[in-house]
Short mmCIF file of C-alpha atoms in Angstrom, two decimals:
data_model
loop_
_atom_site.label_atom_id
_atom_site.label_comp_id
_atom_site.label_asym_id
_atom_site.label_seq_id
_atom_site.Cartn_x
_atom_site.Cartn_y
_atom_site.Cartn_z
CA MET A 224 0.00 0.00 0.00
CA ARG A 225 1.39 3.39 -0.97
CA THR A 226 1.41 6.35 1.36
CA PRO A 227 -0.13 9.46 -0.18
CA PHE A 228 1.99 12.51 -0.72
CA PRO A 229 1.27 15.35 1.70
CA GLN A 230 -0.76 18.15 0.20
CA PRO A 231 0.98 21.53 -0.05
CA PRO A 232 -0.47 24.22 2.19
CA ALA A 233 -3.15 26.39 0.68
CA PRO A 234 -1.83 29.72 -0.59
CA VAL A 235 -2.48 32.73 1.58
CA VAL A 236 -4.79 35.06 -0.27
CA SER A 237 -4.79 38.66 0.87
CA PRO A 238 -7.72 40.91 0.09
CA PRO A 239 -7.31 43.00 -3.04
CA GLU A 240 -5.85 46.47 -2.57
CA GLU A 241 -8.52 49.14 -2.49
CA TYR A 242 -7.86 52.27 -4.53
CA LEU A 243 -9.97 55.37 -3.98
CA THR A 244 -10.50 58.31 -6.31
CA ARG A 245 -9.58 61.77 -5.04
CA ALA A 246 -13.25 62.48 -4.31
CA GLU A 247 -13.64 59.18 -2.41
CA ALA A 248 -10.39 59.79 -0.50
CA ALA A 249 -11.50 63.31 0.42
CA ASP A 250 -14.84 61.98 1.64
CA TYR A 251 -13.05 59.27 3.65
CA LEU A 252 -10.78 61.87 5.31
CA LYS A 253 -13.59 64.43 5.68
CA LEU A 254 -11.62 66.93 3.56
CA SER A 255 -12.43 68.67 0.30
CA ALA A 256 -11.16 67.20 -2.95
CA SER A 257 -9.60 70.58 -3.79
CA HIS A 258 -7.60 70.49 -0.54
CA LEU A 259 -6.25 67.04 -1.44
CA ALA A 260 -5.38 68.33 -4.91
CA LYS A 261 -3.52 71.27 -3.36
CA LEU A 262 -1.60 68.93 -1.05
CA ALA A 263 -0.68 66.79 -4.07
CA VAL A 264 0.90 69.83 -5.75
CA MET A 265 2.51 71.43 -2.69
CA GLY A 266 3.51 68.23 -0.88
CA GLY A 267 2.69 67.03 2.60
CA GLY A 268 -0.40 65.06 1.64
CA PRO A 269 -1.02 61.33 1.65
CA VAL A 270 0.87 59.03 -0.71
CA MET A 271 -0.91 58.76 -4.03
CA CYS A 272 -0.65 56.45 -7.03
CA ARG A 273 -0.63 57.77 -10.57
CA MET A 274 -2.39 55.51 -13.04
CA GLY A 275 -1.98 57.33 -16.31
CA ARG A 276 -3.68 60.65 -15.76
CA ALA A 277 -5.76 59.32 -12.89
CA VAL A 278 -4.75 59.76 -9.26
CA ARG A 279 -5.71 57.07 -6.77
CA TYR A 280 -5.17 56.70 -3.03
CA ARG A 281 -4.80 53.46 -1.11
CA ARG A 282 -6.91 53.36 2.04
CA ARG A 283 -3.91 52.19 4.11
CA ASP A 284 -1.89 55.23 2.94
CA LEU A 285 -4.73 57.56 3.95
CA ASP A 286 -4.87 55.94 7.39
CA ALA A 287 -1.08 56.23 7.79
CA TRP A 288 -1.10 59.90 6.76
CA ALA A 289 -3.92 60.71 9.18
CA ALA A 290 -2.19 58.83 12.02
CA ALA A 291 1.11 60.66 11.34
CA GLY A 292 -0.64 64.00 11.92
CA ALA A 293 -2.13 62.98 15.25
CA CYS A 294 -1.20 65.18 18.23
CA ARG A 295 -2.52 65.88 21.70
CA SER A 296 -2.63 69.67 21.57
CA THR A 297 -2.46 72.49 19.04
CA SER A 298 0.99 73.48 20.36
CA GLU A 299 2.52 70.14 19.32
CA ALA A 300 4.25 70.02 15.97
CA ALA A 301 2.74 67.40 13.69
#
């Protein structure tokens, strides 16, 4: 009687990356889309992905950007 070969482990499937439009990202952050556009030009905003002419934001980058600006008082530097 032959012993069966062990089955390889099932591959780990991560959820697909979620990309938001500028309007969706602004709504998520409770900011205006024009403010996000200004930050994209001037710098200091969340990481964005260029897909041709389209700009997209990953939800995890928006969360990281918001967390990096967290402070306990207005006198703290962000």
